[in-house]
């Protein structure tokens, strides 16, 4: 189809419809409100249910119900709202229920502010809910990629029975870019576990995260952990720009990766061997891809719209063999390409140290 | 003169408002621009403060614009610049939601002669046809109590816009003009100042 101009939040919503999402439950919050506004108009026209819940907590528990019934389902919020959903997300993990959760990040902590931020990295990748639970975390950096990753998120969530998060930010949610929708054939994973009516032909299916016997619980956790390990082996995604001969590798995801790309281009124009490594999956983190990107690196610079969270994963992946520096702005302030360029130059001057 | 700029959000209302303001200021008019967008707190006219100062264009915006407060507050008087003989451009928020804020000025500037321009973008998802665009025009009129008087075809694909993008939309623009009974205006206006994302080096 011909390209159309869409807002990031609208693109997330339209992609969900095309990926076969039939139930959306949410509660409004800036800067993701257009996701819900769009779905309230369009989802019912496409045979789905849009429901504005009484709270974020209610919404995520409705997602639990729809997911248990085997339906493709989604919720969407921004940082403080995601914190409210935390308990429900852990329950979804514990009951092995697939769903898609969108976080269009804003400044925190607390109510913070409505401007873009990437300060929920730790929450998304390490502890979105309590217990030994993880979720897929996809970090788009363009409106087109928001479309593509929503489709992948639904497929992978179903395949692994693990919730998937799209970790965007206010900048991506609000910006307009041309997009096209590729032919999407909703991947139909069999769901023999779904609570969709036994018809007297099979035992009851129960979606549950409560185990009365510790050893049974432990076994279920290790089984789930083996799926997380499998995700780390086969489901990582990353993007490279000018990394082949790069001595200074900038590591950044989402909106900040676009700012960094401008800075890397400018550095190259000035003869500095700079490159950009962009993780697309934040969990599982693309460790091997990062090592490949840094094969000629003398210094690594992680750039985030936070006080420095992904920088820890970058250091771990590189096993501290290459010095990793950090530059960030936070609280809704977006770093400029010039600021990042200045940091690249500084590292380039001291790259021998 | 009063110019009221409306349209679907993402049509390029702010882009058009800025370019119209610069165009009129260069022609020697004293221009005031009012940012009435209480819907989108991110990309807005108020971001162009310095460009406006350089061109002696007065900017009226919410004192909370471009801040962390998501408060739909409009604290300025739109009649003042008009009674001082200035040309007023009112940049209204997207869709009927944004147009509601304009309704508050129905008994002030709504009683004066005005040109209300609908900014159309036929490459915007869900406003691809003349019929869909007319539907939005009607919703904006119902929400604001103002009548649209003309149409500006601003069909664009953001940074991927080419001359063909606009060329290919002309038939749909003519159709919208016919079914709405309103003229297409500024057919040859150069749009050369753009709302930019913060990703690029200056």
Coordinates of C-alpha atoms in Angstrom, one line a residue:
Chain A
X1 CA 0.0 0.0 0.0
X2 CA 1.0 3.7 -0.4
X3 CA 2.7 5.3 2.5
X4 CA 0.6 7.3 4.9
X5 CA 1.5 9.8 7.5
X6 CA 0.8 8.5 11.0
X7 CA 1.5 9.4 14.6
X8 CA 3.6 6.8 16.5
X9 CA 0.7 6.1 18.9
X10 CA -1.8 5.6 16.1
X11 CA 0.7 3.3 14.3
X12 CA 1.0 1.1 17.4
X13 CA -2.8 0.9 17.5
X14 CA -3.3 0.2 13.8
X15 CA -0.6 -2.5 13.9
X16 CA -2.3 -4.2 16.8
X17 CA -5.5 -4.4 14.9
X18 CA -3.7 -5.8 11.8
X19 CA -1.9 -8.3 14.0
X20 CA -5.3 -9.7 15.1
X21 CA -5.7 -8.0 18.5
X22 CA -9.3 -8.4 19.5
X23 CA -9.4 -6.9 23.0
X24 CA -7.9 -3.7 24.2
X25 CA -8.3 -2.5 27.8
X26 CA -6.7 0.7 29.0
X27 CA -6.9 4.0 30.9
X28 CA -5.9 7.4 29.5
X29 CA -2.5 9.0 30.3
X30 CA -0.3 11.4 28.4
X31 CA 1.7 10.8 26.2
X32 CA 0.0 7.6 25.0
X33 CA -3.6 8.7 24.9
X34 CA -3.9 8.4 21.1
X35 CA -3.4 4.6 21.3
X36 CA -6.6 4.3 23.2
X37 CA -8.4 7.0 21.3
X38 CA -7.6 5.4 18.0
X39 CA -8.6 1.9 19.1
X40 CA -11.9 3.2 20.6
X41 CA -12.8 4.3 17.1
X42 CA -11.3 1.5 15.0
X43 CA -11.2 -1.7 17.0
X44 CA -15.0 -2.2 17.2
X45 CA -15.1 -1.7 13.4
X46 CA -12.7 -4.6 13.1
X47 CA -14.6 -7.1 15.2
X48 CA -12.8 -6.3 18.5
X49 CA -13.6 -4.9 21.9
X50 CA -12.4 -1.6 23.2
X51 CA -12.9 -1.0 26.9
X52 CA -11.8 2.0 29.0
X53 CA -11.3 0.4 32.4
X54 CA -11.9 2.2 35.7
X55 CA -8.1 2.1 36.4
X56 CA -4.8 0.7 35.1
X57 CA -5.1 -2.2 37.6
X58 CA -8.5 -3.2 36.3
X59 CA -7.2 -2.9 32.7
X60 CA -4.3 -5.3 33.2
X61 CA -6.6 -7.8 34.9
X62 CA -9.0 -7.7 32.0
X63 CA -6.0 -8.4 29.8
X64 CA -5.4 -11.5 32.0
X65 CA -8.9 -12.7 31.4
X66 CA -8.8 -12.2 27.6
X67 CA -5.3 -13.7 27.3
X68 CA -6.5 -16.8 29.3
X69 CA -9.3 -17.2 26.8
X70 CA -6.7 -17.4 24.0
X71 CA -7.5 -14.0 22.5
X72 CA -4.8 -11.6 21.3
X73 CA -5.1 -8.7 23.7
X74 CA -3.2 -5.5 24.5
X75 CA -3.0 -2.7 27.1
X76 CA -1.2 0.6 26.9
X77 CA -0.1 3.2 29.3
X78 CA 2.8 5.5 30.3
X79 CA 5.3 5.2 33.1
X80 CA 3.2 5.8 36.3
X81 CA 0.4 3.7 34.8
X82 CA 2.8 0.9 34.1
X83 CA 3.8 0.8 37.7
X84 CA 0.2 0.3 38.6
X85 CA -0.1 -2.6 36.3
X86 CA 3.0 -4.3 37.8
X87 CA 1.1 -6.8 40.0
X88 CA -1.1 -7.9 37.1
X89 CA 1.9 -8.3 34.8
X90 CA 3.5 -10.7 37.3
X91 CA 0.3 -12.7 37.4
X92 CA 0.3 -12.9 33.6
X93 CA 3.9 -14.2 33.7
X94 CA 3.0 -16.7 36.4
X95 CA 0.1 -18.0 34.5
X96 CA 2.1 -18.1 31.2
X97 CA -0.4 -15.8 29.4
X98 CA 0.7 -14.0 26.3
X99 CA -0.2 -10.3 25.7
X100 CA 1.2 -7.0 24.5
X101 CA 1.9 -4.1 26.9
X102 CA 2.8 -0.7 25.6
X103 CA 4.8 1.8 27.6
X104 CA 5.1 5.2 26.0
X105 CA 7.6 6.5 28.6
X106 CA 7.4 9.9 30.3
X107 CA 9.6 11.5 33.0
X108 CA 9.6 10.0 36.5
X109 CA 9.8 9.1 39.3
X110 CA 6.3 9.6 40.7
X111 CA 4.0 11.7 38.4
X112 CA 7.2 13.1 37.0
X113 CA 6.3 15.0 33.8
X114 CA 4.7 14.4 30.4
X115 CA 7.8 14.9 28.3
X116 CA 9.7 11.9 26.8
X117 CA 12.0 9.7 28.9
X118 CA 13.8 6.4 28.9
X119 CA 13.9 6.0 32.7
X120 CA 11.8 2.8 32.8
X121 CA 14.6 0.6 31.3
X122 CA 15.3 -1.2 34.6
X123 CA 11.6 -1.6 35.4
X124 CA 10.9 -3.1 31.9
X125 CA 14.0 -5.4 31.6
X126 CA 14.7 -6.4 35.2
X127 CA 11.6 -6.3 37.3
X128 CA 8.3 -5.3 35.6
X129 CA 6.6 -7.6 38.1
X130 CA 7.7 -9.5 41.2
X131 CA 9.0 -13.0 41.3
X132 CA 11.3 -14.7 38.7
X133 CA 9.4 -13.1 35.9
X134 CA 10.6 -11.5 32.7
X135 CA 8.9 -10.1 29.6
X136 CA 10.1 -9.5 26.0
X137 CA 11.0 -5.8 25.7
X138 CA 11.1 -4.3 22.2
X139 CA 12.4 -0.8 21.7
X140 CA 11.3 0.8 18.3
X141 CA 13.1 3.9 17.1
X142 CA 10.7 5.0 14.3
X143 CA 7.0 5.0 13.5
X144 CA 7.5 2.2 10.9
X145 CA 9.4 0.1 13.5
X146 CA 6.5 0.6 15.9
X147 CA 4.3 -1.1 13.4
X148 CA 6.8 -4.0 12.7
X149 CA 7.6 -4.7 16.4
X150 CA 3.9 -4.8 17.5
X151 CA 3.4 -7.6 15.0
X152 CA 6.5 -9.4 16.2
X153 CA 5.6 -8.9 19.8
X154 CA 2.2 -10.6 19.4
X155 CA 3.8 -13.5 17.6
X156 CA 6.6 -14.0 20.1
X157 CA 4.3 -13.6 23.1
X158 CA 2.1 -16.4 21.8
X159 CA 5.1 -18.6 20.8
X160 CA 6.8 -18.4 24.2
X161 CA 3.7 -17.7 26.4
X162 CA 5.5 -14.7 27.8
X163 CA 4.1 -11.1 27.8
X164 CA 5.8 -8.7 25.4
X165 CA 6.3 -5.0 26.1
X166 CA 6.8 -2.3 23.5
X167 CA 9.1 0.2 25.3
X168 CA 8.6 3.5 23.4
X169 CA 8.7 7.1 24.7
X170 CA 6.7 10.3 24.4
X171 CA 8.8 11.5 21.4
X172 CA 8.1 8.4 19.3
X173 CA 4.5 8.3 20.4
X174 CA 3.8 11.8 19.4
X175 CA 5.9 12.2 16.2
X176 CA 4.6 11.8 12.7
X177 CA 6.3 9.7 10.0
X178 CA 5.3 8.0 6.8
X179 CA 4.5 4.3 7.3
X180 CA 3.3 1.4 5.2
X181 CA 1.6 -1.7 6.5
X182 CA 3.1 -4.8 5.1
X183 CA 0.8 -7.8 4.4
X184 CA 0.3 -9.1 7.9
X185 CA -1.0 -12.6 8.2
X186 CA -1.9 -13.0 11.9
X187 CA 0.3 -15.9 13.0
X188 CA -2.0 -18.5 14.5
X189 CA -0.3 -20.3 17.3
X190 CA -2.3 -23.2 18.7
X191 CA -3.5 -22.5 22.2
X192 CA -4.6 -25.8 23.7
X193 CA -4.2 -24.3 27.2
X194 CA -6.9 -21.6 26.5
X195 CA -9.9 -21.4 28.8
X196 CA -12.3 -21.2 25.8
X197 CA -14.8 -23.9 26.6
X198 CA -14.0 -27.6 27.0
X199 CA -17.1 -28.8 25.2
X200 CA -17.0 -32.0 27.3
X201 CA -14.1 -33.1 25.1
X202 CA -11.2 -32.3 27.4
X203 CA -10.5 -31.5 31.1
X204 CA -10.9 -27.9 32.4
X205 CA -8.1 -25.5 31.5
X206 CA -7.3 -23.2 34.4
X207 CA -5.2 -20.0 34.1
X208 CA -3.5 -19.7 37.5
X209 CA -0.3 -18.5 39.2
X210 CA -1.0 -19.9 42.6
X211 CA 0.8 -23.1 43.6
X212 CA 0.2 -24.7 47.0
X213 CA 3.2 -27.0 46.8
X214 CA 6.7 -25.3 46.7
X215 CA 8.3 -28.1 44.7
X216 CA 5.7 -27.9 42.0
X217 CA 6.0 -24.1 42.0
X218 CA 9.8 -24.4 41.7
X219 CA 9.5 -26.8 38.8
X220 CA 7.2 -24.4 37.0
X221 CA 9.6 -21.5 37.5
X222 CA 12.6 -23.5 36.2
X223 CA 10.6 -24.6 33.2
X224 CA 9.7 -20.9 32.5
X225 CA 13.3 -19.9 33.0
X226 CA 14.3 -22.3 30.3
X227 CA 12.1 -20.4 27.9
X228 CA 13.8 -17.1 29.0
X229 CA 17.2 -18.8 28.3
X230 CA 15.9 -19.9 24.9
X231 CA 14.8 -16.3 24.2
X232 CA 18.3 -15.1 25.0
X233 CA 19.8 -17.5 22.5
X234 CA 17.4 -17.0 19.6
X235 CA 15.2 -13.9 19.9
X236 CA 17.7 -11.0 20.2
X237 CA 17.5 -8.2 17.6
X238 CA 20.0 -5.3 17.0
X239 CA 20.9 -2.7 14.4
X240 CA 24.3 -1.4 13.5
X241 CA 25.5 1.8 11.8
X242 CA 29.1 2.3 10.8
X243 CA 30.4 -0.2 13.4
X244 CA 32.8 -2.2 11.1
X245 CA 35.9 0.0 11.8
X246 CA 34.5 2.0 14.7
X247 CA 36.8 3.0 17.5
X248 CA 34.1 4.8 19.4
X249 CA 30.9 2.9 19.5
X250 CA 27.8 4.7 20.8
X251 CA 25.1 2.4 22.3
X252 CA 21.6 3.8 22.4
X253 CA 18.0 2.6 21.8
X254 CA 14.7 4.2 20.9
X255 CA 14.5 7.9 20.4
X256 CA 18.0 8.6 21.7
X257 CA 19.5 6.2 19.0
X258 CA 18.2 8.6 16.3
X259 CA 19.9 11.6 18.1
X260 CA 23.1 9.5 18.3
X261 CA 22.9 8.5 14.6
X262 CA 23.0 12.2 13.7
X263 CA 26.0 12.7 16.1
X264 CA 27.8 9.7 14.6
X265 CA 27.3 11.0 11.1
X266 CA 28.7 14.4 12.1
X267 CA 31.6 12.6 13.8
X268 CA 32.4 10.6 10.7
X269 CA 32.3 13.9 8.7
X270 CA 35.1 15.1 11.0
X271 CA 37.1 12.0 10.5
X272 CA 36.3 10.3 13.8
X273 CA 35.8 6.5 13.5
X274 CA 32.4 6.4 15.3
X275 CA 29.6 3.9 15.0
X276 CA 26.2 3.2 16.5
X277 CA 25.0 0.1 18.1
X278 CA 21.2 -0.1 18.7
X279 CA 19.6 -2.9 20.7
X280 CA 16.1 -3.5 19.3
X281 CA 15.3 -6.1 22.0
X282 CA 16.3 -4.9 25.5
X283 CA 15.3 -8.2 27.0
X284 CA 16.7 -10.5 25.8
X285 CA 19.7 -8.1 25.5
X286 CA 21.7 -8.6 22.3
X287 CA 25.1 -9.3 24.0
X288 CA 26.8 -11.1 21.1
X289 CA 25.6 -8.5 18.6
X290 CA 27.2 -5.8 20.9
X291 CA 30.5 -7.7 21.1
X292 CA 30.5 -7.9 17.3
X293 CA 29.8 -4.2 17.0
X294 CA 32.6 -3.4 19.4
X295 CA 35.3 -5.6 17.8
X296 CA 37.5 -2.6 16.9
X297 CA 36.2 -0.3 19.7
X298 CA 38.5 1.5 22.1
X299 CA 35.7 3.2 24.0
X300 CA 32.0 2.8 24.2
X301 CA 29.5 5.6 25.0
X302 CA 26.0 4.7 26.2
X303 CA 23.5 7.5 25.7
X304 CA 20.1 7.4 27.4
X305 CA 17.3 9.7 28.5
X306 CA 17.9 8.6 32.0
X307 CA 20.6 8.8 34.6
X308 CA 22.2 5.6 33.2
X309 CA 20.4 2.2 33.2
X310 CA 21.2 0.3 30.1
X311 CA 24.9 1.2 30.6
X312 CA 25.0 -1.7 33.1
X313 CA 23.9 -4.2 30.5
X314 CA 26.4 -2.8 28.1
X315 CA 29.2 -3.2 30.6
X316 CA 28.1 -6.8 31.5
X317 CA 27.9 -7.8 27.8
X318 CA 31.4 -6.5 27.2
X319 CA 32.6 -8.1 30.4
X320 CA 34.3 -4.8 31.2
X321 CA 37.0 -5.4 28.5
X322 CA 36.3 -2.0 26.9
X323 CA 35.8 1.2 28.9
X324 CA 32.1 2.1 28.9
X325 CA 31.2 5.8 29.4
X326 CA 27.8 7.3 29.8
X327 CA 26.0 10.5 28.7
X328 CA 22.4 11.2 29.5
X329 CA 19.7 13.8 30.0
X330 CA 16.6 13.0 32.1
X331 CA 13.3 14.4 33.4
X332 CA 11.9 15.0 30.0
X333 CA 15.0 16.7 28.5
X334 CA 16.1 15.3 25.1
X335 CA 19.8 15.3 24.5
X336 CA 20.8 17.1 21.3
X337 CA 23.1 15.7 18.6
X338 CA 25.6 18.4 19.4
X339 CA 25.8 17.3 23.0
X340 CA 26.4 13.7 22.0
X341 CA 29.0 14.8 19.3
X342 CA 30.9 16.7 22.0
X343 CA 31.0 13.5 24.1
X344 CA 32.2 11.4 21.1
X345 CA 35.0 13.9 20.5
X346 CA 36.1 13.9 24.1
X347 CA 36.3 10.0 24.0
X348 CA 38.1 10.1 20.7
X349 CA 40.8 12.4 22.2
X350 CA 41.3 10.0 25.1
X351 CA 40.8 6.8 23.3
X352 CA 44.4 5.6 23.9
X353 CA 43.9 5.8 27.7
Chain B
X1 CA -7.8 40.4 9.5
X2 CA -8.3 37.1 11.4
X3 CA -7.1 33.8 10.0
X4 CA -8.2 30.7 11.9
X5 CA -6.3 27.5 11.0
X6 CA -8.0 24.2 11.6
X7 CA -7.7 20.6 10.4
X8 CA -7.1 17.0 11.3
X9 CA -4.2 16.7 13.6
X10 CA -1.1 15.9 11.6
X11 CA -2.4 17.8 8.6
X12 CA 0.4 20.4 9.1
X13 CA -1.6 23.2 10.7
X14 CA 1.3 24.5 12.7
X15 CA 3.6 24.4 9.7
X16 CA 1.1 26.3 7.7
X17 CA 0.4 28.9 10.5
X18 CA 4.1 29.6 10.8
X19 CA 4.7 29.9 7.1
X20 CA 1.6 32.1 6.7
X21 CA 2.8 34.3 9.6
X22 CA 6.2 34.7 8.0
X23 CA 4.7 35.4 4.6
X24 CA 2.4 38.1 6.0
X25 CA 5.1 39.6 8.2
X26 CA 7.5 39.9 5.2
X27 CA 4.7 41.7 3.3
X28 CA 4.8 44.3 6.0
X29 CA 1.8 43.3 8.2
X30 CA 2.0 43.3 12.0
X31 CA 1.2 39.7 12.8
X32 CA 0.2 38.0 16.0
X33 CA 0.0 34.2 16.2
X34 CA -2.2 32.5 18.9
X35 CA -1.4 28.9 19.8
X36 CA -4.7 27.5 20.8
X37 CA -3.5 23.9 20.7
X38 CA -4.5 22.4 24.0
X39 CA -4.6 18.8 22.6
X40 CA -1.0 18.1 21.7
X41 CA 1.5 19.2 24.3
X42 CA 4.6 18.1 22.3
X43 CA 4.9 19.7 18.8
X44 CA 3.4 23.2 18.7
X45 CA 3.7 26.8 17.6
X46 CA 5.1 27.9 20.9
X47 CA 8.4 26.0 19.9
X48 CA 9.1 28.8 17.4
X49 CA 9.6 31.6 19.9
X50 CA 13.0 32.7 18.6
X51 CA 12.0 32.6 14.9
X52 CA 9.0 34.8 15.7
X53 CA 11.0 37.3 17.7
X54 CA 13.5 37.7 14.7
X55 CA 10.5 38.5 12.4
X56 CA 8.6 40.7 14.9
X57 CA 5.8 38.3 15.1
X58 CA 3.9 38.3 18.4
X59 CA 3.3 34.9 19.9
X60 CA 0.3 34.3 22.2
X61 CA 0.4 30.9 24.0
X62 CA -0.6 29.2 27.1
X63 CA 1.9 30.0 29.9
X64 CA 2.1 26.2 30.4
X65 CA 3.0 25.4 26.8
X66 CA 6.2 23.3 26.4
X67 CA 6.2 22.6 30.1
X68 CA 5.5 19.5 32.1
X69 CA 2.0 20.7 33.0
X70 CA -0.7 19.1 31.0
X71 CA -3.1 21.9 31.7
X72 CA -5.5 23.2 28.9
X73 CA -5.3 26.8 30.0
X74 CA -5.7 29.7 27.7
X75 CA -5.0 33.0 29.4
X76 CA -4.9 35.5 26.6
X77 CA -7.4 37.8 25.0
X78 CA -7.8 37.4 21.2
X79 CA -9.6 40.6 20.6
X80 CA -6.7 42.8 21.8
X81 CA -4.4 42.3 18.8
X82 CA -7.3 42.7 16.4
X83 CA -8.4 46.0 18.0
X84 CA -4.8 47.2 17.8
X85 CA -4.9 46.7 14.0
X86 CA -2.8 43.6 14.0
X87 CA -3.3 40.5 11.7
X88 CA -4.2 37.6 13.9
X89 CA -3.5 34.0 13.0
X90 CA -5.1 31.4 15.3
X91 CA -3.5 28.0 15.3
X92 CA -6.2 25.6 16.5
X93 CA -5.6 22.1 17.9
X94 CA -6.4 19.0 15.8
X95 CA -9.9 17.7 15.1
X96 CA -13.1 18.5 16.9
X97 CA -11.4 18.0 20.2
X98 CA -8.9 20.8 19.5
X99 CA -11.7 23.0 17.9
X100 CA -13.6 23.0 21.2
X101 CA -11.1 25.5 22.6
X102 CA -12.0 27.9 19.7
X103 CA -15.7 27.8 20.7
X104 CA -14.9 30.0 23.8
X105 CA -14.1 32.9 21.4
X106 CA -17.4 32.6 19.5
X107 CA -18.8 35.8 21.0
X108 CA -15.6 37.8 20.5
X109 CA -13.6 37.1 17.3
X110 CA -16.5 34.9 16.1
X111 CA -18.5 38.2 15.6
X112 CA -15.7 39.8 13.5
X113 CA -14.9 39.1 9.9
X114 CA -12.6 36.0 9.7
X115 CA -11.1 33.5 7.3
X116 CA -11.2 30.0 8.6
X117 CA -8.9 27.7 6.7
X118 CA -9.2 24.0 6.7
X119 CA -5.7 22.4 6.2
X120 CA -6.1 19.1 4.3
X121 CA -3.6 16.3 4.1
X122 CA -4.8 13.4 1.9
X123 CA -1.8 11.3 2.9
X124 CA -2.9 11.3 6.5
X125 CA -4.3 7.9 7.6
X126 CA -8.1 8.0 7.8
X127 CA -8.4 11.4 5.9
X128 CA -7.3 10.0 2.6
X129 CA -10.5 10.9 0.7
X130 CA -12.5 14.1 0.2
X131 CA -15.4 12.5 2.0
X132 CA -13.4 11.7 5.1
X133 CA -12.0 15.2 5.1
X134 CA -15.5 16.7 4.8
X135 CA -16.6 14.7 7.7
X136 CA -13.8 16.2 9.9
X137 CA -14.7 19.7 8.6
X138 CA -18.2 19.2 9.8
X139 CA -17.1 18.0 13.2
X140 CA -14.8 20.9 13.6
X141 CA -17.6 23.4 12.7
X142 CA -20.0 21.7 15.1
X143 CA -17.4 21.7 18.0
X144 CA -16.3 25.3 17.5
X145 CA -19.4 27.1 16.3
X146 CA -17.3 28.7 13.5
X147 CA -17.7 28.2 9.8
X148 CA -14.9 27.0 7.6
X149 CA -14.5 29.5 4.6
X150 CA -11.6 28.0 2.6
X151 CA -9.3 25.0 2.1
X152 CA -5.6 24.7 1.9
X153 CA -4.2 21.5 0.4
X154 CA -1.1 20.7 2.5
X155 CA -0.8 17.1 1.5
X156 CA 2.5 15.8 2.8
X157 CA 4.4 12.8 4.0
X158 CA 6.6 14.6 6.5
X159 CA 10.3 14.4 5.6
X160 CA 9.5 12.0 2.7
X161 CA 7.4 14.6 0.9
X162 CA 8.2 15.1 -2.8
X163 CA 6.6 17.4 -5.4
X164 CA 4.7 14.3 -6.6
X165 CA 3.1 13.9 -3.2
X166 CA 1.3 17.1 -3.6
X167 CA 0.7 16.7 -7.3
X168 CA -1.0 13.4 -6.9
X169 CA -3.4 14.8 -4.3
X170 CA -4.8 17.6 -6.4
X171 CA -7.8 15.7 -7.8
X172 CA -8.9 14.8 -4.3
X173 CA -8.5 18.5 -3.2
X174 CA -10.6 19.7 -6.1
X175 CA -13.2 17.1 -5.1
X176 CA -13.2 18.4 -1.5
X177 CA -13.7 21.9 -2.8
X178 CA -16.6 20.8 -5.0
X179 CA -18.5 18.8 -2.3
X180 CA -17.9 21.4 0.4
X181 CA -18.6 24.4 -1.9
X182 CA -15.4 26.1 -0.6
X183 CA -12.5 27.5 -2.5
X184 CA -8.9 26.2 -2.5
X185 CA -6.5 28.9 -1.5
X186 CA -2.8 29.7 -1.5
X187 CA -2.3 27.2 -4.3
X188 CA 1.2 28.6 -5.0
X189 CA 2.3 29.4 -1.4
X190 CA 5.8 28.1 -0.7
X191 CA 6.0 26.1 2.5
X192 CA 9.7 26.4 3.4
X193 CA 9.8 26.4 7.3
X194 CA 9.2 23.0 8.9
X195 CA 8.4 21.7 12.3
X196 CA 11.5 19.6 12.9
X197 CA 12.1 16.6 15.1
X198 CA 15.0 17.0 17.6
X199 CA 17.0 14.3 15.9
X200 CA 19.1 16.4 13.6
X201 CA 22.2 18.6 13.9
X202 CA 21.5 22.3 13.5

